[in-house]
Coordinates of C-alpha atoms (C1' of nucleotides) in Angstrom, one line a residue:
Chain Q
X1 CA 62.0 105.7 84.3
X2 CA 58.7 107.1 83.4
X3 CA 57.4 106.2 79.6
X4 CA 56.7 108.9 77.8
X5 CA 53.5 108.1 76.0
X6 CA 51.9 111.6 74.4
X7 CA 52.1 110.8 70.9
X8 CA 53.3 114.4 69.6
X9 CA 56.2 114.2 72.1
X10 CA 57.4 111.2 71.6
X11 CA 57.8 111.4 67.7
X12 CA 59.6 114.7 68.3
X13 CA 62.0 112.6 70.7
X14 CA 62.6 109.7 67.8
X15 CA 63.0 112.8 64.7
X16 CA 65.5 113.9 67.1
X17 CA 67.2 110.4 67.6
X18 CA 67.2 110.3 63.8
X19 CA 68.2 113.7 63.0
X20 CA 71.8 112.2 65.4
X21 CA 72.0 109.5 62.9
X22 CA 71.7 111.1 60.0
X23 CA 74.5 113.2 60.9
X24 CA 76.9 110.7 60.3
X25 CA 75.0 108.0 58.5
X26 CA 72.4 107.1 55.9
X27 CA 68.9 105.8 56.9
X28 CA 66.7 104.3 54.1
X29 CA 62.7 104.5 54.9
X30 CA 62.5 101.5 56.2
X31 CA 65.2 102.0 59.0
X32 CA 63.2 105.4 59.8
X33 CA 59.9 103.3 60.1
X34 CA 61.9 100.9 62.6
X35 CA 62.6 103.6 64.5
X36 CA 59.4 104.9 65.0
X37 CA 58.8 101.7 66.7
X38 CA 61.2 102.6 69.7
X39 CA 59.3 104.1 72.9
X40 CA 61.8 106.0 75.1
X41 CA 60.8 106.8 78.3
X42 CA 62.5 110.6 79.5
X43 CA 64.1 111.8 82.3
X44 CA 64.6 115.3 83.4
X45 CA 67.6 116.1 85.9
X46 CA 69.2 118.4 88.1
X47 CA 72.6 119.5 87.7
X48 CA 74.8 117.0 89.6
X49 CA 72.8 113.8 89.2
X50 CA 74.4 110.6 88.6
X51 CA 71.6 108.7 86.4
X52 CA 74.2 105.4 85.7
X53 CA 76.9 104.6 88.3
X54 CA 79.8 102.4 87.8
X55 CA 78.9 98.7 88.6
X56 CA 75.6 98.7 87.7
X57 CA 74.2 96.6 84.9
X58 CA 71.9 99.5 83.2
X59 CA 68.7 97.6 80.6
X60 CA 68.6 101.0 78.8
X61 CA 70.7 103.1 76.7
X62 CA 70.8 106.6 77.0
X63 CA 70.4 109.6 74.5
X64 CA 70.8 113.5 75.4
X65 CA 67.6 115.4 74.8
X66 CA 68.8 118.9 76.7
X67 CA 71.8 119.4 78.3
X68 CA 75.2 118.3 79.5
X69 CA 76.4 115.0 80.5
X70 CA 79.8 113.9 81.6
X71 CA 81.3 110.5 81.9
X72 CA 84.1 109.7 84.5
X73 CA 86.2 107.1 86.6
X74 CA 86.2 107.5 90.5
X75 CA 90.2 106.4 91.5
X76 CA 90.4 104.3 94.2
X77 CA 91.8 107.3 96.1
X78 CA 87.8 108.9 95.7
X79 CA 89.2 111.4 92.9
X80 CA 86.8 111.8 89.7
X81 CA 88.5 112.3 86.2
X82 CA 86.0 113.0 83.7
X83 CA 86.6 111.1 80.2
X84 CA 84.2 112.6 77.8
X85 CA 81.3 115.2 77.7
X86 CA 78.1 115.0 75.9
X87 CA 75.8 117.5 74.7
X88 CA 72.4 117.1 73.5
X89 CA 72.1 114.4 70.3
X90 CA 75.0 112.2 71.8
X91 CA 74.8 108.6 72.8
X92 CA 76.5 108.5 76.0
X93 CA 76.2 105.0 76.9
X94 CA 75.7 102.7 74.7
X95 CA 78.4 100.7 75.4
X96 CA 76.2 99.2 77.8
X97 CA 73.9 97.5 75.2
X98 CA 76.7 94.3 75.2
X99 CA 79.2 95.1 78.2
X100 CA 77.2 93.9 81.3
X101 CA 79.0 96.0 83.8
X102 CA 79.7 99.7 83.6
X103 CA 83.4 100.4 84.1
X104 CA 82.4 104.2 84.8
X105 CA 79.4 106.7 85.7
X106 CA 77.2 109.2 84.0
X107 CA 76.5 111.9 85.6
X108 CA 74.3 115.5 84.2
X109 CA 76.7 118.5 84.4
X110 CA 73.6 121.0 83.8
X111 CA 70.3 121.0 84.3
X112 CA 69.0 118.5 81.1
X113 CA 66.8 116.0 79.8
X114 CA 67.8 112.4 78.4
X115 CA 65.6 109.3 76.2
X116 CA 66.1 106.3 77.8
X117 CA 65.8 103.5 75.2
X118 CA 65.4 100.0 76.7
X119 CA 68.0 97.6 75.4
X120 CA 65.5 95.1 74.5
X121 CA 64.1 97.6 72.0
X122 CA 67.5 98.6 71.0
X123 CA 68.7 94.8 70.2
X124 CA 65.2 94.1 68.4
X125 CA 65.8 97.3 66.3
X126 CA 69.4 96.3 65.3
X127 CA 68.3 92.8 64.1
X128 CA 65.5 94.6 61.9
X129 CA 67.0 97.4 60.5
X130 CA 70.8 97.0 59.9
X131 CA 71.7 100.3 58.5
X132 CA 70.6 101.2 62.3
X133 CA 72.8 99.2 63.7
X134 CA 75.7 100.1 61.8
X135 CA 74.9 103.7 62.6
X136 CA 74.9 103.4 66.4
X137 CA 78.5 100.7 66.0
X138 CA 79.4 103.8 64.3
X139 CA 78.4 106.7 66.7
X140 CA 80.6 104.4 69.4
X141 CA 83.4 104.3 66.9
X142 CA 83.0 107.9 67.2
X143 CA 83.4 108.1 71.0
X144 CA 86.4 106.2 70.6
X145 CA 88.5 108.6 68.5
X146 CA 87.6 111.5 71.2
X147 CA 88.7 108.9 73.8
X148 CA 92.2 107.9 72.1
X149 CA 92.6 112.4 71.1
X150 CA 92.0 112.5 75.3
X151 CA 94.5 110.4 75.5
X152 CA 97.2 112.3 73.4
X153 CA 95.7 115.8 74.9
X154 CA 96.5 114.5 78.3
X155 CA 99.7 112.9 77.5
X156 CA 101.1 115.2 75.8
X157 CA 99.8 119.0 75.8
X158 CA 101.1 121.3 78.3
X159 CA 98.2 123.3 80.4
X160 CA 97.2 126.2 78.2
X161 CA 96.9 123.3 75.2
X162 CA 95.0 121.4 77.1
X163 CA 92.6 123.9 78.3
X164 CA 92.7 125.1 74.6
X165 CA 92.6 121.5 73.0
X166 CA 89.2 121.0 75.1
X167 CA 87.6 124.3 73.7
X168 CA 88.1 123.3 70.4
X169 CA 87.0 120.3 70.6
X170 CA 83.4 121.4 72.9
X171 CA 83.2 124.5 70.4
X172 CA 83.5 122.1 67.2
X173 CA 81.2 119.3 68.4
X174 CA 78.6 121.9 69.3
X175 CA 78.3 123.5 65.7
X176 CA 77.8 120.1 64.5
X177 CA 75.2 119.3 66.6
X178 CA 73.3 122.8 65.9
X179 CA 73.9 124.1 69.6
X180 CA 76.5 126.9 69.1
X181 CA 75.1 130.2 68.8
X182 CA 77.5 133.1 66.6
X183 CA 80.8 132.0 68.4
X184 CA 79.5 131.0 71.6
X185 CA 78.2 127.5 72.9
X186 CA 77.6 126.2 76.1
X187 CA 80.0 124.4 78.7
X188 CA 78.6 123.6 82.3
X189 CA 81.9 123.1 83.9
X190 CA 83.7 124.9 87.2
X191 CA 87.6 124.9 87.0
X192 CA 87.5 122.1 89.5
X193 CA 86.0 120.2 86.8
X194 CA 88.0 121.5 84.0
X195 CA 90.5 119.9 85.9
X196 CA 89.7 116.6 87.1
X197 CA 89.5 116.5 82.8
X198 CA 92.5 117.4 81.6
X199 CA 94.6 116.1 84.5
X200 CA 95.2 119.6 86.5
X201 CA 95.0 121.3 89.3
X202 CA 92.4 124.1 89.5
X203 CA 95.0 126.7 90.1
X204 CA 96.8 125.2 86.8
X205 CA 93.4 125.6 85.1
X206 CA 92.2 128.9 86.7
X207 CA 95.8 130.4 85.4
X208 CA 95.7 128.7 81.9
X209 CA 91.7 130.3 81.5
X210 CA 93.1 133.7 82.4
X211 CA 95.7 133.2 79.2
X212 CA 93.4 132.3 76.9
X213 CA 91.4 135.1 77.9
X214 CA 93.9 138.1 78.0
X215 CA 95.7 136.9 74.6
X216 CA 92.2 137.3 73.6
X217 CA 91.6 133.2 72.2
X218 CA 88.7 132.4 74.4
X219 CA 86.8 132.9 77.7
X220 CA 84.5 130.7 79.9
X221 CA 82.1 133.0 81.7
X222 CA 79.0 131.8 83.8
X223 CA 78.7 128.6 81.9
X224 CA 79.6 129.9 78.7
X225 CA 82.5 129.4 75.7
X226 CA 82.8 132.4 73.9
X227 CA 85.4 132.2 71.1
X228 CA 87.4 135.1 70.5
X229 CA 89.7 134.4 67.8
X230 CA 89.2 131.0 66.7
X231 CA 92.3 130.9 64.6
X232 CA 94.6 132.0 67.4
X233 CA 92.7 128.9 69.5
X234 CA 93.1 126.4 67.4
X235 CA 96.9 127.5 67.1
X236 CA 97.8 127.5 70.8
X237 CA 96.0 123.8 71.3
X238 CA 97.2 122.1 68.0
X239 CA 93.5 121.5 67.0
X240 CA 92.7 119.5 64.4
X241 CA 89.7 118.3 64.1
X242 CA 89.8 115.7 62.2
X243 CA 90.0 112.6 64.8
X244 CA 86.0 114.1 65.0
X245 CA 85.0 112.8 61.7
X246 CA 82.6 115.4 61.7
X247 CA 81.8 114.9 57.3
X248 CA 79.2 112.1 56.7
X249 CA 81.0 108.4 56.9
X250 CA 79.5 106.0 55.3
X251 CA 76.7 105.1 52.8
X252 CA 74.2 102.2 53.6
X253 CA 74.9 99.1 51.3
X254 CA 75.4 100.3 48.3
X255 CA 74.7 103.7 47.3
X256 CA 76.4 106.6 45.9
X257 CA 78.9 108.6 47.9
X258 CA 77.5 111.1 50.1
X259 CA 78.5 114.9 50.1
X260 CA 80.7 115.5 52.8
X261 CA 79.3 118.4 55.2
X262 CA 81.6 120.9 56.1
X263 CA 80.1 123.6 58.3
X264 CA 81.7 126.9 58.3
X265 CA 83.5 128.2 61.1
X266 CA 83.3 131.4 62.5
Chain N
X1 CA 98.4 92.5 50.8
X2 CA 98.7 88.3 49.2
X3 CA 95.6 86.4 49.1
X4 CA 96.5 83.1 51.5
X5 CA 95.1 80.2 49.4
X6 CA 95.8 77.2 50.9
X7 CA 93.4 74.7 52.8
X8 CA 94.4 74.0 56.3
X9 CA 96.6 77.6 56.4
X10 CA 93.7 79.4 56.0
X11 CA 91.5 77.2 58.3
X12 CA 93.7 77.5 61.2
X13 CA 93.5 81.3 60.5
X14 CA 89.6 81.2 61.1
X15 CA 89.6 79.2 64.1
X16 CA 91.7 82.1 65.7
X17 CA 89.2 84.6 64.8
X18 CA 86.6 82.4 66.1
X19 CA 88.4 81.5 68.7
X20 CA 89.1 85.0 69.8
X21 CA 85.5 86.3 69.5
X22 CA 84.2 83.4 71.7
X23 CA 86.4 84.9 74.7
X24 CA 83.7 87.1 75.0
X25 CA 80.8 86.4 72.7
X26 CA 78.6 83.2 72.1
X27 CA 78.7 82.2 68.3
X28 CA 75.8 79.7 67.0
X29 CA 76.6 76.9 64.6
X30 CA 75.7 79.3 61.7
X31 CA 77.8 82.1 63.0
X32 CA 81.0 79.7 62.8
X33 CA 79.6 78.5 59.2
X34 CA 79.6 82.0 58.1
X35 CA 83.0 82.7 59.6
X36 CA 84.4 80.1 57.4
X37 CA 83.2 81.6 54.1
X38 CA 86.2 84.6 55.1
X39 CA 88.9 84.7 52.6
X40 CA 91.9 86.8 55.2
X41 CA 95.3 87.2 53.4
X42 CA 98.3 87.3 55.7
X43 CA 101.3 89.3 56.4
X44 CA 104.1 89.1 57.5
X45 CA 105.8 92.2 59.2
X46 CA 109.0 93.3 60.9
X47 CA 109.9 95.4 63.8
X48 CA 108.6 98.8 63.2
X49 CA 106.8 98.6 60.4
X50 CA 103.5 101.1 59.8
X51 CA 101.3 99.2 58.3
X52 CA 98.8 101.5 58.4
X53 CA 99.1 105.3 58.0
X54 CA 96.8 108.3 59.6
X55 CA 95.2 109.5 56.7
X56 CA 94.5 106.3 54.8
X57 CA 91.3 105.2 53.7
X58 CA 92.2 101.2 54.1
X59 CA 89.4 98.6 52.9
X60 CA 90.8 95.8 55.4
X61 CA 90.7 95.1 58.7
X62 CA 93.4 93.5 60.5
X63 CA 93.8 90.9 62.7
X64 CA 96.9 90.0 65.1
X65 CA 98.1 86.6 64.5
X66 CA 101.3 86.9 66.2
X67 CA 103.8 89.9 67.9
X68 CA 102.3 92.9 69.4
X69 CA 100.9 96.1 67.5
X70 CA 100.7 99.4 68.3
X71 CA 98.3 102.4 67.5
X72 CA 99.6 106.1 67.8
X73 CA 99.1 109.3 67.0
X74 CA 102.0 111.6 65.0
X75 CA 101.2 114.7 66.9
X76 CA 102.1 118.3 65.0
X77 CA 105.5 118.3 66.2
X78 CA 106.6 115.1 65.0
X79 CA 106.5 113.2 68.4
X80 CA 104.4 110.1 68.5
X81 CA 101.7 109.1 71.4
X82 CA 101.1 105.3 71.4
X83 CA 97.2 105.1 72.7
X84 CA 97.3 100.8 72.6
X85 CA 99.1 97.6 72.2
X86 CA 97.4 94.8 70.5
X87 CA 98.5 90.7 70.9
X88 CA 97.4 87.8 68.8
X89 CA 94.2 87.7 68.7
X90 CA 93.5 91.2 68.8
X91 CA 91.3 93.1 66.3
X92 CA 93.4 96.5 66.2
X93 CA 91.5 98.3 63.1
X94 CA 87.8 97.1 63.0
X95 CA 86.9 101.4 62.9
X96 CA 88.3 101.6 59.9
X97 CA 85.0 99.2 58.8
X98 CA 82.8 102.4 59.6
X99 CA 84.6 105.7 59.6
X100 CA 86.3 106.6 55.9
X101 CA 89.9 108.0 57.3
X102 CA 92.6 106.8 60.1
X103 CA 93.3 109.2 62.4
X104 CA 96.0 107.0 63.9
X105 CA 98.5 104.4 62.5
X106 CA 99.6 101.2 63.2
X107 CA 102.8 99.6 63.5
X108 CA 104.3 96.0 64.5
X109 CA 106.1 96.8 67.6
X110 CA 107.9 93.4 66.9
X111 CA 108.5 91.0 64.1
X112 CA 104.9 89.6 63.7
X113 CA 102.1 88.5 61.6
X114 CA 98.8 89.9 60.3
X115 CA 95.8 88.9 58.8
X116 CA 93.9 91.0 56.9
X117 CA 89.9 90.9 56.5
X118 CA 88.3 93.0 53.3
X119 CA 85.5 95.2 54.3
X120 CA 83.5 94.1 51.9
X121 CA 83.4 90.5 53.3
X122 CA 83.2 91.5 57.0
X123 CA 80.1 93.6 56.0
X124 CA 78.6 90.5 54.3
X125 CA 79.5 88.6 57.4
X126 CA 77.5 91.1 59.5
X127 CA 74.2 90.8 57.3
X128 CA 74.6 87.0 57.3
X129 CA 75.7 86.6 60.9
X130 CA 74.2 88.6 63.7
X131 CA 76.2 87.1 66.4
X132 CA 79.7 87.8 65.1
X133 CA 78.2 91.6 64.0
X134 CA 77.6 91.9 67.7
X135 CA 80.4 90.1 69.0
X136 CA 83.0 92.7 66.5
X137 CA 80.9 95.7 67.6
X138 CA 81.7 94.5 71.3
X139 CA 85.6 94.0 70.5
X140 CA 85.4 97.5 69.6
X141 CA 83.6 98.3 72.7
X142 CA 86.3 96.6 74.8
X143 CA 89.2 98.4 73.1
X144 CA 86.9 101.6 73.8
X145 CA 87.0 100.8 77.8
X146 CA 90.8 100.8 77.8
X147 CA 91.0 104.2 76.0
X148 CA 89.2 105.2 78.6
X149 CA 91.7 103.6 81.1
X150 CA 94.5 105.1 79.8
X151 CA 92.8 108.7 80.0
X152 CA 92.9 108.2 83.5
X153 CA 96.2 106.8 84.1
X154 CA 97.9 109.2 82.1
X155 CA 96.2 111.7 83.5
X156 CA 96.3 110.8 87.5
X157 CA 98.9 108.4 88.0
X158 CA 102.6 109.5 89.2
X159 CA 105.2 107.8 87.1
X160 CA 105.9 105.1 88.8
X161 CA 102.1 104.1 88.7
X162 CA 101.7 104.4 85.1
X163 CA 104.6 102.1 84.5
X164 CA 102.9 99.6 87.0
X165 CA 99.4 100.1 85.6
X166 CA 100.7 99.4 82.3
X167 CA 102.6 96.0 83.2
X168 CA 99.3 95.3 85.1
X169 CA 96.8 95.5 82.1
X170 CA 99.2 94.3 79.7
X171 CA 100.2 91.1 82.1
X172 CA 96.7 90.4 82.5
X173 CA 95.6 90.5 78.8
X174 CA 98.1 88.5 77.9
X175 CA 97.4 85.9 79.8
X176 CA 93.1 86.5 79.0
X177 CA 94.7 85.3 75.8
X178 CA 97.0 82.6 76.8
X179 CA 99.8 84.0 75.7
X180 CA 101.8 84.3 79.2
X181 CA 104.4 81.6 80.0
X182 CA 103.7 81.5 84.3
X183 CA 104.8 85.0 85.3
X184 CA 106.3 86.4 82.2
X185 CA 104.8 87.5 79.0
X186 CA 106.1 89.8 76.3
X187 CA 106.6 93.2 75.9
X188 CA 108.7 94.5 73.9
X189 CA 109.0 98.2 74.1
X190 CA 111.9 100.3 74.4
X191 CA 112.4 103.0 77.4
X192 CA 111.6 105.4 74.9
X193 CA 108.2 104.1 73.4
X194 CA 106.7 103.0 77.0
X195 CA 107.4 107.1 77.6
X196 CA 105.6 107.7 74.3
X197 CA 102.9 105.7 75.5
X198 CA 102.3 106.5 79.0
X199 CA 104.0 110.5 78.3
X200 CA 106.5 110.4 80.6
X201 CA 110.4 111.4 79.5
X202 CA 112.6 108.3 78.9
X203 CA 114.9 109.3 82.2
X204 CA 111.5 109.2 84.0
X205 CA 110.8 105.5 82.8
X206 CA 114.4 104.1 83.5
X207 CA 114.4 105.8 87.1
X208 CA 110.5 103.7 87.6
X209 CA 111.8 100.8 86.3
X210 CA 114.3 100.3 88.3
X211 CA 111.9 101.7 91.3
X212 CA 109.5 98.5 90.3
X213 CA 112.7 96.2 89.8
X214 CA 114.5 96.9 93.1
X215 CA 111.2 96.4 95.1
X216 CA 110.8 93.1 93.4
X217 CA 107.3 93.8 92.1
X218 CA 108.3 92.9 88.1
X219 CA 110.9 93.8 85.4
X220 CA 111.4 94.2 82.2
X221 CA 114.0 92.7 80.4
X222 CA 115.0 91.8 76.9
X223 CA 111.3 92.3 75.6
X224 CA 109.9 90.1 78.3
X225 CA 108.0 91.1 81.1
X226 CA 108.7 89.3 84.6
X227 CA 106.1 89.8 87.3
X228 CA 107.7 89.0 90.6
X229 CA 105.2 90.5 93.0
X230 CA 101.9 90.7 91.4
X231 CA 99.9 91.6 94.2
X232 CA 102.4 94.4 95.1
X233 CA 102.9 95.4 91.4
X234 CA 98.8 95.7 91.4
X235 CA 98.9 97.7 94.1
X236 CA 101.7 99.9 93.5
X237 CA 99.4 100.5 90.1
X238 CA 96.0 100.7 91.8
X239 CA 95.1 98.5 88.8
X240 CA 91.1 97.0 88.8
X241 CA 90.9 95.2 85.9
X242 CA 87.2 95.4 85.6
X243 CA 87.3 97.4 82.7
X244 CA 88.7 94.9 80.7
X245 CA 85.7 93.1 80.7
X246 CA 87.7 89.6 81.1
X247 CA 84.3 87.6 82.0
X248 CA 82.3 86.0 79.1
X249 CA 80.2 89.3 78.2
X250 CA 76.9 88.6 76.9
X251 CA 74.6 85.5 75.3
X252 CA 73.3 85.8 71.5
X253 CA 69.4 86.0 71.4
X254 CA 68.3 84.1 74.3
X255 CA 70.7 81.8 75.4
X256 CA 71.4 80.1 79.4
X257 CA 73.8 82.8 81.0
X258 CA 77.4 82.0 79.9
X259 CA 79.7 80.8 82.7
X260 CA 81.9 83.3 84.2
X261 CA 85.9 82.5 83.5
X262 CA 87.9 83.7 85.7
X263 CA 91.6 82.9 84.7
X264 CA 93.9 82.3 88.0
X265 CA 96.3 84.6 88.8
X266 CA 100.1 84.0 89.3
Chain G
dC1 C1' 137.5 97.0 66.1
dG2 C1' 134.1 100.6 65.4
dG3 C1' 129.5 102.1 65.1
dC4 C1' 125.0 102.4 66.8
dA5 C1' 120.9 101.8 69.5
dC6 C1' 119.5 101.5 73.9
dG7 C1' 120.0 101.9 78.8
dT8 C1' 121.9 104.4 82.9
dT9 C1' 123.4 108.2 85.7
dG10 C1' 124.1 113.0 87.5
dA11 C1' 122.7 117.6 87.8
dA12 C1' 120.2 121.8 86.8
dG13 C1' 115.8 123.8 85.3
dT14 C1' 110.8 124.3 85.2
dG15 C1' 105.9 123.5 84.9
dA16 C1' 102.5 122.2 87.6
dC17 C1' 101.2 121.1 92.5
dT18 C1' 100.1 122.1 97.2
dC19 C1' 99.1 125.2 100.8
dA20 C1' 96.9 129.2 102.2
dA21 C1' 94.8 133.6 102.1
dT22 C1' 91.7 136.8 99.7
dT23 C1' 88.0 138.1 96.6
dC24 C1' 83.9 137.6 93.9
dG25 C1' 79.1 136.3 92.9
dC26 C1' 75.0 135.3 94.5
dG27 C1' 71.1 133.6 97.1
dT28 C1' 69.1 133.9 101.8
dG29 C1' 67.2 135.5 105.8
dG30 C1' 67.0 139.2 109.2
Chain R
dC1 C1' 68.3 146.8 102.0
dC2 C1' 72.1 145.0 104.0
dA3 C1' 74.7 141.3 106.6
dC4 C1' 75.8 136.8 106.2
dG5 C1' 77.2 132.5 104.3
dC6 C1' 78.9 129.6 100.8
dG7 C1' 80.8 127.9 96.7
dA8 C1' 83.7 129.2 93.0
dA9 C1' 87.5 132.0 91.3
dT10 C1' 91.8 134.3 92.0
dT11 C1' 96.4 135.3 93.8
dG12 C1' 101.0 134.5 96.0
dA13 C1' 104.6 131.6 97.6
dG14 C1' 107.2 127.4 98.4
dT15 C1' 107.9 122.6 96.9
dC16 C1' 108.3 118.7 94.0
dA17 C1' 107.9 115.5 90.2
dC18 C1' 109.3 115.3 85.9
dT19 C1' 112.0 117.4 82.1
dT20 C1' 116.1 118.6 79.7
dC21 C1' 120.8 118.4 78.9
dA22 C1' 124.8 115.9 78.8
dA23 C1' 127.9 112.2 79.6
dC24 C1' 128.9 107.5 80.0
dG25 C1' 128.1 102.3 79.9
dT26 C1' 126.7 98.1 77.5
dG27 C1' 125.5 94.8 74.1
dC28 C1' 125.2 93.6 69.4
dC29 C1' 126.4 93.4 64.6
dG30 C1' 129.0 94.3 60.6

DNA sequence: CGGCACGTTGAAGTGACTCAATTCGCGTGG
DNA sequence: CCACGCGAATTGAGTCACTTCAACGTGCCG
């Protein structure tokens, strides 16, 4: 848990925690100024690593610098089923700011890099600057909606939707975040893990992938999403992104309406 | 949406909300003091009633005074995928505070009774009172944790399982908010709507239920839910309920560590 | 008494699973 | 440079849990 303390890199690390906010939410100077007051430490990790394991008590949130990170349940029976995936300017865990226990693990699906903000920090920061606060209640309002679409996706999609439903949804997220590039983005994940997901068996997954591909929607190659015909996609998984609340939410206390973002597809 | 007006109505009304928040959050003298400045109108609702559509924009929050509620999604074709049920003294709608649209609805799942919180005096509430701010931001938290549960048992549980893990978690919240009566509690869903919520066919749940029924681990009957085995019916689910958080969660600003409750089983 | 919603049952169909073998991609060491 | 090993992807075949379809029973209310 190294602090980070060169000055350059650690104000980079805070625009960037910022630059998440702002996505969603409106930051008057002063909250920017209370930020500046955080000191993350960073971690760099190896593609596998569980940094925050179910039944610990964590005293740090984290934020995604670089990378992938998945979140998941292990059954009782040992199996994994991953819950949700974050990509770099998510908040994976900050649920652990007021739930003592972790009811699930974190674990990096790439190679990647993560801020780890000390909850202390985090709680002083709230109490100072509210439009901060309300911002990261907000961001786990955010997580939510993904959770309860997982919920629908695996309840009620058949395969190909599923595996279709989850490209959408990676693809979308990633152009909002700035990490697609032309109609590609990227998405760390075997078929194995694609599976443990979406509630399938790799040979369910490895045949719904070779659909998408030959009706020419979408591929996965080496680590990659390309999107072939994102209309088609969207079609065959009943995508609609909406549950993402991807447009600006909500102005601080009193202030006009903010213009909603819409960021062009490709 | 009528403004409740009188005295001791409206008083018993607060002392449920605060009532409800202390299960897992320590509120100060202030906080209460604060809590009683809330002006909640009620409602009264009947079976099946959406009282909240996907697509709204709603500037109240809701809290469950009595009967159960339920939040689903209308997928594309028309079919409906419950993603929670909500007892008295549940907070089913606090997103709607921070993100502008629903992207679910709510309905009373039985005849029942609402309150409903403006926006504009929960977010004055928040300023004024850091402890309920955190203790709201934690209820959402906790709803968060059972999304997450239900991605897993919808997505890795056999049938019979799902219907087990389902009378497991909803057994065990109500009686977290002592609303059980010994080994029963109520429940009333139809075949059809515990298939919409755990996405299974309704021949599927009938053939579980009487699986669960005919091993004496619990049945279902008129609305009510009978638990005749519970150690069986938990295992039969594989049901941990630490991710409902039951335990007294956290302490406001420096405070002696809250005893742990731990409500005895049947 | 009739209508209706809900629950129950049987039987046939199917999407996804398991099992098992083969292939591919790629790094490693001889 | 090639043989080898290993994890991941692919393919085929048989099985099973759940679905769909369809009929019938039951309790309640007008």
């Amino acid at each position: 848990m190294a602090r980070q303390s060169s000055r350059t890199r650690s104000s980079d690390l805070i625009d960037a925690i910022a630059r998440s906010l702002k996505r969603h939410s409106i930051l008057s100077r002063q909250d920017e100024a209370a930020l500046e007051e955080l000191e993350p430490g960073t971690k760099s990790l190896t593609r596998g690593t569980e940094f925050v394991s179910q039944g610990e008590q964590p005293d740090a949130s984290v934020f995604v610098l670089r990378g992938m990170v998945g979140r998941y349940h292990t059954t009782q029976s040992g199996n994994r089923q991953y819950l949700s995936l974050h990509i770099a300017g998510d908040f994976p865990d900050l649920q652990s700011l007021f739930l003592q226990e972790m009811d699930h693990s974190l674990a990096a699906l790439d190679e990647g890099e993560i801020a780890l903000i000390p909850h202390e920090q985090l709680k002083a920061l709230i109490v100072k600057a509210p439009n901060v606060a309300t911002a990261l209640w907000r961001q786990t309002l955010l997580d939510a909606a993904i959770f309860r679409q997982a919920i629908t996706t695996n309840g009620a999609l058949t395969a190909v939707q599923r595996v279709a439903h989850l490209f959408c949804e990676q693809y979308t997220r990633a152009r909002a975040n700035d990490l697609a590039e032309g109609d590609t983005c990227s998405l760390p994940l075997s078929q194995t893990q694609i599976g443990q997901m979406l509630g399938l068996s790799i040979v369910t997954v490895n045949r719904a992938l070779q659909s998408l591909r030959k009706s020419g929607s979408a591929e996965l190659r080496g680590g990659k999403l390309t999107v072939r015909d994102w209309s088609r996609l969207q079609q065959r998984a009943s995508f609609d992104r909406c549950y993402l609340h991807i447009e600006l939410c909500a102005e601080p206390m009193a202030t006009p309406r903010g213009r909603a973002r819409t960021p062009k597809r490709s």
